[in-house]
Amino acid sequence: MLNSVPQLILITDTTRFSGELFFSAVQQALRGGVDTVLIREKHLTSAKLLALASQLRQMTQDANARLIIHTQADIACAVDADGIHLSSADIAAVASIRQWMNDPGKTVSVSCHNAEELQQANVYGADFALLSPVFPTASHPGAAHLGVEIFEKLASKAALPVLALGGIDTNNCHRLEGHGMAVISALLDAKNPELAAQRLYIAATGDIG
């Protein structure tokens, strides 16, 4: 039985990482401790997204890991994904998505960037939130980031579980020890995704066993 709240999420981005190298990196990351794969592929057609989700569904099942689909509830239903993730603009849709899925075993999570959105996420019944960006990110150079102190303050005051997202890698993950986290490049761009996942998992859980 999977824990209802992930500890280490791998977010996909096949615009930067694709093909067999992508699937190999995912496989290694799953061996290293990733317990959830979040498919976020806004550029893909429904057919290509379904194909990707089907392959990742099999991989996550084999690894006893969770699969979550960003926004596309129909794709999530088609591959029997474990949950749906929504952007901060869609927080109010949490209840309707949950009702549509009609399965208490499925999670609905959301992206948040501040205290107000975290409060909304709780009010609308999200299972957990990804709060970002904690650190500067390559995808948004120069953009404002929360920093560890503000992240921890917001996470501690939130009424739902909060995971860290944004600029996290094997060099700074120890600063977020004890907090679940979500990453892209830190795993998919790693020379050794399995080892990188092990380091991130230890930081997220404090489990060195």
PDB file of C-alpha atoms in Angstrom:
ATOM      1  CA  MET A   1       0.000   0.000   0.000  1.00  0.00           C
ATOM      2  CA  LEU A   2       1.504   3.333  -1.058  1.00  0.00           C
ATOM      3  CA  ASN A   3       1.773   6.167   1.410  1.00  0.00           C
ATOM      4  CA  SER A   4      -0.907   8.757   0.575  1.00  0.00           C
ATOM      5  CA  VAL A   5       1.688  11.559   0.509  1.00  0.00           C
ATOM      6  CA  PRO A   6       4.773  11.137  -1.716  1.00  0.00           C
ATOM      7  CA  GLN A   7       8.283  11.688  -0.415  1.00  0.00           C
ATOM      8  CA  LEU A   8      10.189  11.978  -3.694  1.00  0.00           C
ATOM      9  CA  ILE A   9       8.458  12.963  -6.938  1.00  0.00           C
ATOM     10  CA  LEU A  10      10.046  12.851 -10.376  1.00  0.00           C
ATOM     11  CA  ILE A  11       8.367  15.339 -12.722  1.00  0.00           C
ATOM     12  CA  THR A  12       8.725  14.503 -16.399  1.00  0.00           C
ATOM     13  CA  ASP A  13       9.796  16.924 -19.131  1.00  0.00           C
ATOM     14  CA  THR A  14      10.290  15.227 -22.482  1.00  0.00           C
ATOM     15  CA  THR A  15      11.023  18.557 -24.166  1.00  0.00           C
ATOM     16  CA  ARG A  16      14.438  18.292 -22.510  1.00  0.00           C
ATOM     17  CA  PHE A  17      14.727  14.570 -21.918  1.00  0.00           C
ATOM     18  CA  SER A  18      13.156  11.966 -24.204  1.00  0.00           C
ATOM     19  CA  GLY A  19      13.577   8.592 -25.866  1.00  0.00           C
ATOM     20  CA  GLU A  20      15.323   5.602 -24.368  1.00  0.00           C
ATOM     21  CA  LEU A  21      17.641   7.788 -22.289  1.00  0.00           C
ATOM     22  CA  PHE A  22      14.560   9.253 -20.623  1.00  0.00           C
ATOM     23  CA  PHE A  23      13.046   5.876 -19.773  1.00  0.00           C
ATOM     24  CA  SER A  24      16.413   4.587 -18.568  1.00  0.00           C
ATOM     25  CA  ALA A  25      16.791   7.575 -16.241  1.00  0.00           C
ATOM     26  CA  VAL A  26      13.261   7.073 -14.896  1.00  0.00           C
ATOM     27  CA  GLN A  27      13.938   3.387 -14.288  1.00  0.00           C
ATOM     28  CA  GLN A  28      17.137   4.154 -12.398  1.00  0.00           C
ATOM     29  CA  ALA A  29      15.442   6.905 -10.384  1.00  0.00           C
ATOM     30  CA  LEU A  30      12.680   4.495  -9.367  1.00  0.00           C
ATOM     31  CA  ARG A  31      15.312   2.023  -8.157  1.00  0.00           C
ATOM     32  CA  GLY A  32      16.954   4.809  -6.170  1.00  0.00           C
ATOM     33  CA  GLY A  33      13.880   5.790  -4.191  1.00  0.00           C
ATOM     34  CA  VAL A  34      11.450   7.818  -6.329  1.00  0.00           C
ATOM     35  CA  ASP A  35       7.991   6.860  -5.074  1.00  0.00           C
ATOM     36  CA  THR A  36       5.967   8.978  -7.502  1.00  0.00           C
ATOM     37  CA  VAL A  37       6.216   9.978 -11.156  1.00  0.00           C
ATOM     38  CA  LEU A  38       4.277  13.096 -12.136  1.00  0.00           C
ATOM     39  CA  ILE A  39       3.665  13.380 -15.875  1.00  0.00           C
ATOM     40  CA  ARG A  40       3.628  17.034 -16.880  1.00  0.00           C
ATOM     41  CA  GLU A  41       3.721  17.236 -20.691  1.00  0.00           C
ATOM     42  CA  LYS A  42       1.587  20.133 -21.897  1.00  0.00           C
ATOM     43  CA  HIS A  43       3.097  20.024 -25.400  1.00  0.00           C
ATOM     44  CA  LEU A  44       2.117  16.438 -26.192  1.00  0.00           C
ATOM     45  CA  THR A  45      -0.971  15.452 -28.146  1.00  0.00           C
ATOM     46  CA  SER A  46      -3.485  13.264 -26.328  1.00  0.00           C
ATOM     47  CA  ALA A  47      -2.319  10.208 -28.280  1.00  0.00           C
ATOM     48  CA  LYS A  48       1.359  10.739 -27.435  1.00  0.00           C
ATOM     49  CA  LEU A  49       0.527  11.555 -23.819  1.00  0.00           C
ATOM     50  CA  LEU A  50      -1.502   8.360 -23.552  1.00  0.00           C
ATOM     51  CA  ALA A  51       1.380   6.326 -24.971  1.00  0.00           C
ATOM     52  CA  LEU A  52       3.841   7.891 -22.526  1.00  0.00           C
ATOM     53  CA  ALA A  53       1.485   7.454 -19.598  1.00  0.00           C
ATOM     54  CA  SER A  54       0.859   3.810 -20.476  1.00  0.00           C
ATOM     55  CA  GLN A  55       4.564   3.014 -20.461  1.00  0.00           C
ATOM     56  CA  LEU A  56       5.200   4.915 -17.249  1.00  0.00           C
ATOM     57  CA  ARG A  57       2.161   3.273 -15.637  1.00  0.00           C
ATOM     58  CA  GLN A  58       3.751  -0.120 -16.183  1.00  0.00           C
ATOM     59  CA  MET A  59       7.129   1.069 -14.910  1.00  0.00           C
ATOM     60  CA  THR A  60       5.666   2.602 -11.755  1.00  0.00           C
ATOM     61  CA  GLN A  61       3.554  -0.458 -11.028  1.00  0.00           C
ATOM     62  CA  ASP A  62       6.599  -2.687 -11.355  1.00  0.00           C
ATOM     63  CA  ALA A  63       8.428  -0.431  -8.887  1.00  0.00           C
ATOM     64  CA  ASN A  64       5.451  -0.150  -6.496  1.00  0.00           C
ATOM     65  CA  ALA A  65       5.444   3.584  -7.138  1.00  0.00           C
ATOM     66  CA  ARG A  66       2.672   6.064  -7.782  1.00  0.00           C
ATOM     67  CA  LEU A  67       1.774   7.665 -11.128  1.00  0.00           C
ATOM     68  CA  ILE A  68       0.135  11.096 -11.213  1.00  0.00           C
ATOM     69  CA  ILE A  69      -1.038  12.970 -14.315  1.00  0.00           C
ATOM     70  CA  HIS A  70      -0.978  16.765 -14.546  1.00  0.00           C
ATOM     71  CA  THR A  71      -4.421  18.174 -15.450  1.00  0.00           C
ATOM     72  CA  GLN A  72      -5.464  15.505 -17.994  1.00  0.00           C
ATOM     73  CA  ALA A  73      -8.076  13.611 -15.983  1.00  0.00           C
ATOM     74  CA  ASP A  74      -9.151  11.577 -19.010  1.00  0.00           C
ATOM     75  CA  ILE A  75      -5.612  10.250 -19.494  1.00  0.00           C
ATOM     76  CA  ALA A  76      -5.335   9.537 -15.787  1.00  0.00           C
ATOM     77  CA  CYS A  77      -8.529   7.498 -15.972  1.00  0.00           C
ATOM     78  CA  ALA A  78      -7.418   5.662 -19.117  1.00  0.00           C
ATOM     79  CA  VAL A  79      -4.208   4.351 -17.537  1.00  0.00           C
ATOM     80  CA  ASP A  80      -5.630   3.988 -14.014  1.00  0.00           C
ATOM     81  CA  ALA A  81      -3.216   6.556 -12.597  1.00  0.00           C
ATOM     82  CA  ASP A  82      -3.044   7.054  -8.852  1.00  0.00           C
ATOM     83  CA  GLY A  83      -3.887  10.734  -8.926  1.00  0.00           C
ATOM     84  CA  ILE A  84      -4.256  14.038 -10.720  1.00  0.00           C
ATOM     85  CA  HIS A  85      -2.210  17.183 -10.159  1.00  0.00           C
ATOM     86  CA  LEU A  86      -3.629  20.646 -10.833  1.00  0.00           C
ATOM     87  CA  SER A  87      -2.011  24.035 -11.387  1.00  0.00           C
ATOM     88  CA  SER A  88      -2.567  26.867  -8.913  1.00  0.00           C
ATOM     89  CA  ALA A  89      -5.089  28.405 -11.313  1.00  0.00           C
ATOM     90  CA  ASP A  90      -7.266  25.293 -10.983  1.00  0.00           C
ATOM     91  CA  ILE A  91      -7.293  24.844  -7.206  1.00  0.00           C
ATOM     92  CA  ALA A  92     -11.058  25.417  -7.108  1.00  0.00           C
ATOM     93  CA  ALA A  93     -11.527  22.356  -9.349  1.00  0.00           C
ATOM     94  CA  VAL A  94     -10.165  19.911  -6.747  1.00  0.00           C
ATOM     95  CA  ALA A  95     -13.595  18.872  -5.462  1.00  0.00           C
ATOM     96  CA  SER A  96     -15.099  18.378  -8.908  1.00  0.00           C
ATOM     97  CA  ILE A  97     -12.089  16.359 -10.075  1.00  0.00           C
ATOM     98  CA  ARG A  98     -12.355  14.157  -6.998  1.00  0.00           C
ATOM     99  CA  GLN A  99     -16.059  13.644  -7.589  1.00  0.00           C
ATOM    100  CA  TRP A 100     -15.429  12.828 -11.255  1.00  0.00           C
ATOM    101  CA  MET A 101     -12.815  10.202 -10.362  1.00  0.00           C
ATOM    102  CA  ASN A 102     -15.153   8.711  -7.754  1.00  0.00           C
ATOM    103  CA  ASP A 103     -12.356   6.755  -6.102  1.00  0.00           C
ATOM    104  CA  PRO A 104     -11.207   7.590  -2.547  1.00  0.00           C
ATOM    105  CA  GLY A 105      -7.911   5.863  -3.270  1.00  0.00           C
ATOM    106  CA  LYS A 106      -6.927   8.468  -5.874  1.00  0.00           C
ATOM    107  CA  THR A 107      -5.164  11.681  -4.848  1.00  0.00           C
ATOM    108  CA  VAL A 108      -5.739  15.228  -6.053  1.00  0.00           C
ATOM    109  CA  SER A 109      -2.769  17.532  -5.522  1.00  0.00           C
ATOM    110  CA  VAL A 110      -2.063  21.129  -6.489  1.00  0.00           C
ATOM    111  CA  SER A 111       0.758  23.574  -7.196  1.00  0.00           C
ATOM    112  CA  CYS A 112       1.041  26.540  -4.816  1.00  0.00           C
ATOM    113  CA  HIS A 113       3.322  29.559  -4.531  1.00  0.00           C
ATOM    114  CA  ASN A 114       2.186  31.394  -1.391  1.00  0.00           C
ATOM    115  CA  ALA A 115       0.185  31.157   1.827  1.00  0.00           C
ATOM    116  CA  GLU A 116      -3.094  32.150   0.181  1.00  0.00           C
ATOM    117  CA  GLU A 117      -2.905  29.343  -2.355  1.00  0.00           C
ATOM    118  CA  LEU A 118      -1.985  26.827   0.349  1.00  0.00           C
ATOM    119  CA  GLN A 119      -5.049  27.914   2.305  1.00  0.00           C
ATOM    120  CA  GLN A 120      -7.235  27.524  -0.787  1.00  0.00           C
ATOM    121  CA  ALA A 121      -5.763  24.081  -1.447  1.00  0.00           C
ATOM    122  CA  ASN A 122      -6.800  22.978   2.015  1.00  0.00           C
ATOM    123  CA  VAL A 123     -10.262  24.522   1.772  1.00  0.00           C
ATOM    124  CA  TYR A 124     -10.958  22.768  -1.519  1.00  0.00           C
ATOM    125  CA  GLY A 125      -9.707  19.453  -0.160  1.00  0.00           C
ATOM    126  CA  ALA A 126      -6.379  18.798  -1.892  1.00  0.00           C
ATOM    127  CA  ASP A 127      -4.379  15.863  -0.527  1.00  0.00           C
ATOM    128  CA  PHE A 128      -1.052  17.688  -0.714  1.00  0.00           C
ATOM    129  CA  ALA A 129       0.613  20.677  -2.359  1.00  0.00           C
ATOM    130  CA  LEU A 130       3.842  21.353  -4.217  1.00  0.00           C
ATOM    131  CA  LEU A 131       5.165  24.734  -3.036  1.00  0.00           C
ATOM    132  CA  SER A 132       7.565  26.523  -5.362  1.00  0.00           C
ATOM    133  CA  PRO A 133      10.051  27.785  -6.250  1.00  0.00           C
ATOM    134  CA  VAL A 134      12.217  27.103  -3.223  1.00  0.00           C
ATOM    135  CA  PHE A 135      15.539  27.773  -4.986  1.00  0.00           C
ATOM    136  CA  PRO A 136      16.422  29.632  -8.213  1.00  0.00           C
ATOM    137  CA  THR A 137      15.552  27.514 -11.244  1.00  0.00           C
ATOM    138  CA  ALA A 138      17.083  27.192 -14.697  1.00  0.00           C
ATOM    139  CA  SER A 139      13.616  27.290 -16.234  1.00  0.00           C
ATOM    140  CA  HIS A 140      12.891  30.720 -14.710  1.00  0.00           C
ATOM    141  CA  PRO A 141      16.255  32.525 -14.461  1.00  0.00           C
ATOM    142  CA  GLY A 142      16.175  35.636 -12.315  1.00  0.00           C
ATOM    143  CA  ALA A 143      12.680  34.920 -10.980  1.00  0.00           C
ATOM    144  CA  ALA A 144      11.970  35.382  -7.280  1.00  0.00           C
ATOM    145  CA  HIS A 145      12.236  32.301  -5.087  1.00  0.00           C
ATOM    146  CA  LEU A 146      11.057  31.494  -1.570  1.00  0.00           C
ATOM    147  CA  GLY A 147      14.260  30.290   0.048  1.00  0.00           C
ATOM    148  CA  VAL A 148      14.398  27.601   2.709  1.00  0.00           C
ATOM    149  CA  GLU A 149      13.300  29.771   5.642  1.00  0.00           C
ATOM    150  CA  ILE A 150      10.114  31.036   3.998  1.00  0.00           C
ATOM    151  CA  PHE A 151       9.332  27.609   2.570  1.00  0.00           C
ATOM    152  CA  GLU A 152       9.593  25.998   5.994  1.00  0.00           C
ATOM    153  CA  LYS A 153       7.479  28.733   7.572  1.00  0.00           C
ATOM    154  CA  LEU A 154       4.723  28.338   4.974  1.00  0.00           C
ATOM    155  CA  ALA A 155       4.870  24.541   5.086  1.00  0.00           C
ATOM    156  CA  SER A 156       4.690  24.417   8.879  1.00  0.00           C
ATOM    157  CA  LYS A 157       1.625  26.682   8.968  1.00  0.00           C
ATOM    158  CA  ALA A 158      -0.204  24.914   6.144  1.00  0.00           C
ATOM    159  CA  ALA A 159      -3.106  22.641   7.052  1.00  0.00           C
ATOM    160  CA  LEU A 160      -2.135  20.044   4.432  1.00  0.00           C
ATOM    161  CA  PRO A 161       1.120  18.247   3.578  1.00  0.00           C
ATOM    162  CA  VAL A 162       3.534  20.417   1.561  1.00  0.00           C
ATOM    163  CA  LEU A 163       6.360  19.223  -0.693  1.00  0.00           C
ATOM    164  CA  ALA A 164       9.208  21.392  -1.951  1.00  0.00           C
ATOM    165  CA  LEU A 165       9.722  22.135  -5.647  1.00  0.00           C
ATOM    166  CA  GLY A 166      12.090  24.333  -7.612  1.00  0.00           C
ATOM    167  CA  GLY A 167      15.852  24.232  -8.065  1.00  0.00           C
ATOM    168  CA  ILE A 168      16.375  21.265  -5.747  1.00  0.00           C
ATOM    169  CA  ASP A 169      19.426  19.103  -6.453  1.00  0.00           C
ATOM    170  CA  THR A 170      21.800  16.740  -4.654  1.00  0.00           C
ATOM    171  CA  ASN A 171      23.919  19.679  -3.487  1.00  0.00           C
ATOM    172  CA  ASN A 172      21.191  21.619  -1.679  1.00  0.00           C
ATOM    173  CA  CYS A 173      18.608  18.948  -0.814  1.00  0.00           C
ATOM    174  CA  HIS A 174      20.067  18.535   2.696  1.00  0.00           C
ATOM    175  CA  ARG A 175      18.791  22.031   3.479  1.00  0.00           C
ATOM    176  CA  LEU A 176      15.260  20.651   3.137  1.00  0.00           C
ATOM    177  CA  GLU A 177      15.835  17.586   5.289  1.00  0.00           C
ATOM    178  CA  GLY A 178      12.590  16.012   6.397  1.00  0.00           C
ATOM    179  CA  HIS A 179      10.509  17.597   3.661  1.00  0.00           C
ATOM    180  CA  GLY A 180       9.142  15.691   0.692  1.00  0.00           C
ATOM    181  CA  MET A 181      10.394  17.088  -2.598  1.00  0.00           C
ATOM    182  CA  ALA A 182       9.801  17.083  -6.353  1.00  0.00           C
ATOM    183  CA  VAL A 183      12.513  17.430  -8.994  1.00  0.00           C
ATOM    184  CA  ILE A 184      13.161  17.246 -12.731  1.00  0.00           C
ATOM    185  CA  SER A 185      16.761  17.904 -13.762  1.00  0.00           C
ATOM    186  CA  ALA A 186      18.243  16.619 -10.511  1.00  0.00           C
ATOM    187  CA  LEU A 187      17.280  13.118 -11.632  1.00  0.00           C
ATOM    188  CA  LEU A 188      16.768  13.144 -15.384  1.00  0.00           C
ATOM    189  CA  ASP A 189      19.998  15.039 -16.035  1.00  0.00           C
ATOM    190  CA  ALA A 190      22.056  13.147 -13.457  1.00  0.00           C
ATOM    191  CA  LYS A 191      25.023  11.028 -14.512  1.00  0.00           C
ATOM    192  CA  ASN A 192      23.758   8.402 -12.080  1.00  0.00           C
ATOM    193  CA  PRO A 193      19.992   8.857 -11.519  1.00  0.00           C
ATOM    194  CA  GLU A 194      19.824   5.962  -9.062  1.00  0.00           C
ATOM    195  CA  LEU A 195      22.488   7.443  -6.800  1.00  0.00           C
ATOM    196  CA  ALA A 196      20.966  10.913  -7.114  1.00  0.00           C
ATOM    197  CA  ALA A 197      17.563   9.532  -6.132  1.00  0.00           C
ATOM    198  CA  GLN A 198      19.085   7.803  -3.112  1.00  0.00           C
ATOM    199  CA  ARG A 199      20.598  11.082  -1.909  1.00  0.00           C
ATOM    200  CA  LEU A 200      17.357  12.989  -2.458  1.00  0.00           C
ATOM    201  CA  TYR A 201      15.295  10.301  -0.741  1.00  0.00           C
ATOM    202  CA  ILE A 202      17.560  10.335   2.309  1.00  0.00           C
ATOM    203  CA  ALA A 203      17.191  14.115   2.542  1.00  0.00           C
ATOM    204  CA  ALA A 204      13.429  13.958   2.113  1.00  0.00           C
ATOM    205  CA  THR A 205      12.849  11.238   4.683  1.00  0.00           C
ATOM    206  CA  GLY A 206      15.890  11.349   6.934  1.00  0.00           C
ATOM    207  CA  ASP A 207      16.085   7.587   6.350  1.00  0.00           C
ATOM    208  CA  ILE A 208      19.680   6.432   6.099  1.00  0.00           C
ATOM    209  CA  GLY A 209      18.796   2.763   6.530  1.00  0.00           C
TER     210      GLY A 209
END
